[in-house]
mmCIF file of C-alpha atoms in Angstrom:
data_model
loop_
_atom_site.group_PDB
_atom_site.id
_atom_site.type_symbol
_atom_site.label_atom_id
_atom_site.label_comp_id
_atom_site.label_asym_id
_atom_site.label_seq_id
_atom_site.Cartn_x
_atom_site.Cartn_y
_atom_site.Cartn_z
ATOM 1 C CA VAL A 11 8.171 167.392 -38.316
ATOM 2 C CA SER A 12 11.033 165.049 -37.190
ATOM 3 C CA LEU A 13 13.431 164.136 -40.185
ATOM 4 C CA ARG A 14 16.234 162.641 -38.101
ATOM 5 C CA SER A 15 15.983 159.078 -39.721
ATOM 6 C CA ILE A 16 16.966 160.819 -43.153
ATOM 7 C CA PHE A 17 20.294 161.440 -41.700
ATOM 8 C CA LYS A 18 20.657 157.729 -40.715
ATOM 9 C CA THR A 19 21.020 156.887 -44.332
ATOM 10 C CA ASP A 20 23.284 157.812 -47.292
ATOM 11 C CA LEU A 21 24.614 161.304 -46.592
ATOM 12 C CA THR A 22 25.743 162.295 -50.256
ATOM 13 C CA ALA A 23 24.325 165.591 -51.067
ATOM 14 C CA ASP A 24 21.996 164.092 -53.949
ATOM 15 C CA GLN A 25 20.507 161.412 -51.787
ATOM 16 C CA LEU A 26 20.206 163.531 -48.639
ATOM 17 C CA LEU A 27 18.236 166.298 -50.709
ATOM 18 C CA GLN A 28 16.006 163.887 -52.487
ATOM 19 C CA ASN A 29 15.145 162.224 -49.075
ATOM 20 C CA LEU A 30 14.419 165.715 -47.519
ATOM 21 C CA GLU A 31 12.434 166.717 -50.492
ATOM 22 C CA LEU A 32 10.376 163.471 -50.031
ATOM 23 C CA GLY A 33 10.031 164.043 -46.352
ATOM 24 C CA THR A 34 8.927 167.685 -46.626
ATOM 25 C CA GLY A 35 7.429 168.204 -50.083
ATOM 26 C CA VAL A 36 9.572 171.041 -50.676
ATOM 27 C CA ASN A 37 11.793 171.346 -53.741
ATOM 28 C CA LEU A 38 15.389 172.158 -52.701
ATOM 29 C CA LEU A 39 16.759 172.242 -56.046
ATOM 30 C CA SER A 40 14.980 175.547 -57.289
ATOM 31 C CA LYS A 41 17.308 178.515 -57.380
ATOM 32 C CA ASP A 42 15.334 180.195 -54.586
ATOM 33 C CA SER A 43 15.634 177.319 -52.084
ATOM 34 C CA ALA A 44 17.704 177.373 -48.941
ATOM 35 C CA LEU A 45 18.043 174.501 -46.426
ATOM 36 C CA PHE A 46 17.429 175.500 -42.605
ATOM 37 C CA ILE A 47 18.294 172.833 -40.050
ATOM 38 C CA ASP A 48 17.251 173.744 -36.530
ATOM 39 C CA GLU A 49 18.564 172.032 -33.245
ATOM 40 C CA ILE A 50 21.128 170.162 -35.437
ATOM 41 C CA GLN A 51 23.042 169.041 -32.359
ATOM 42 C CA ASN A 52 20.213 166.598 -31.788
ATOM 43 C CA GLU A 53 21.374 164.447 -34.772
ATOM 44 C CA PRO A 54 25.200 164.057 -35.089
ATOM 45 C CA ARG A 55 25.125 162.873 -38.542
ATOM 46 C CA ALA A 56 23.401 166.102 -39.565
ATOM 47 C CA LEU A 57 26.582 167.981 -38.841
ATOM 48 C CA LEU A 58 28.394 165.678 -40.924
ATOM 49 C CA ALA A 59 25.966 165.891 -43.603
ATOM 50 C CA LEU A 60 26.961 169.638 -43.633
ATOM 51 C CA ARG A 61 30.259 168.747 -45.224
ATOM 52 C CA TYR A 62 28.754 166.878 -48.072
ATOM 53 C CA LEU A 63 26.205 169.714 -48.794
ATOM 54 C CA PHE A 64 29.173 172.001 -48.845
ATOM 55 C CA GLU A 65 31.276 170.099 -51.026
ATOM 56 C CA GLN A 66 28.801 168.604 -53.524
ATOM 57 C CA ARG A 67 26.065 171.192 -53.419
ATOM 58 C CA PRO A 68 27.803 174.763 -52.886
ATOM 59 C CA GLU A 69 25.017 176.590 -54.684
ATOM 60 C CA LEU A 70 22.610 175.640 -51.971
ATOM 61 C CA PRO A 71 22.470 178.124 -49.100
ATOM 62 C CA VAL A 72 22.454 175.945 -45.673
ATOM 63 C CA ILE A 73 21.764 177.328 -42.307
ATOM 64 C CA ALA A 74 22.246 175.357 -39.233
ATOM 65 C CA ALA A 75 21.509 176.354 -35.955
ATOM 66 C CA GLY A 76 21.020 174.896 -32.426
ATOM 67 C CA SER A 77 20.569 176.145 -29.028
ATOM 68 C CA LEU A 78 23.413 173.571 -27.668
ATOM 69 C CA VAL A 79 25.467 173.331 -30.910
ATOM 70 C CA GLU A 80 28.338 174.909 -29.042
ATOM 71 C CA PHE A 81 28.625 171.969 -26.846
ATOM 72 C CA VAL A 82 28.582 169.332 -29.372
ATOM 73 C CA LEU A 83 31.450 171.046 -31.242
ATOM 74 C CA GLU A 84 33.728 171.309 -28.407
#
């Protein structure tokens, strides 16, 4: 499922999580949740969203991966 359009909107943690929940049907606010974003380099604003998630929702474990992410970060 492509959720790239979610990262084109408001990136505040609450809005982002709400949009991800609507798009996936998964409750990301339960204490057992974790967010995994694969191929994050394909959506540059997703990288920016990591900052908001870290600052505004530090209790949510977030894993970001991408086969070419090191090239985007350089």
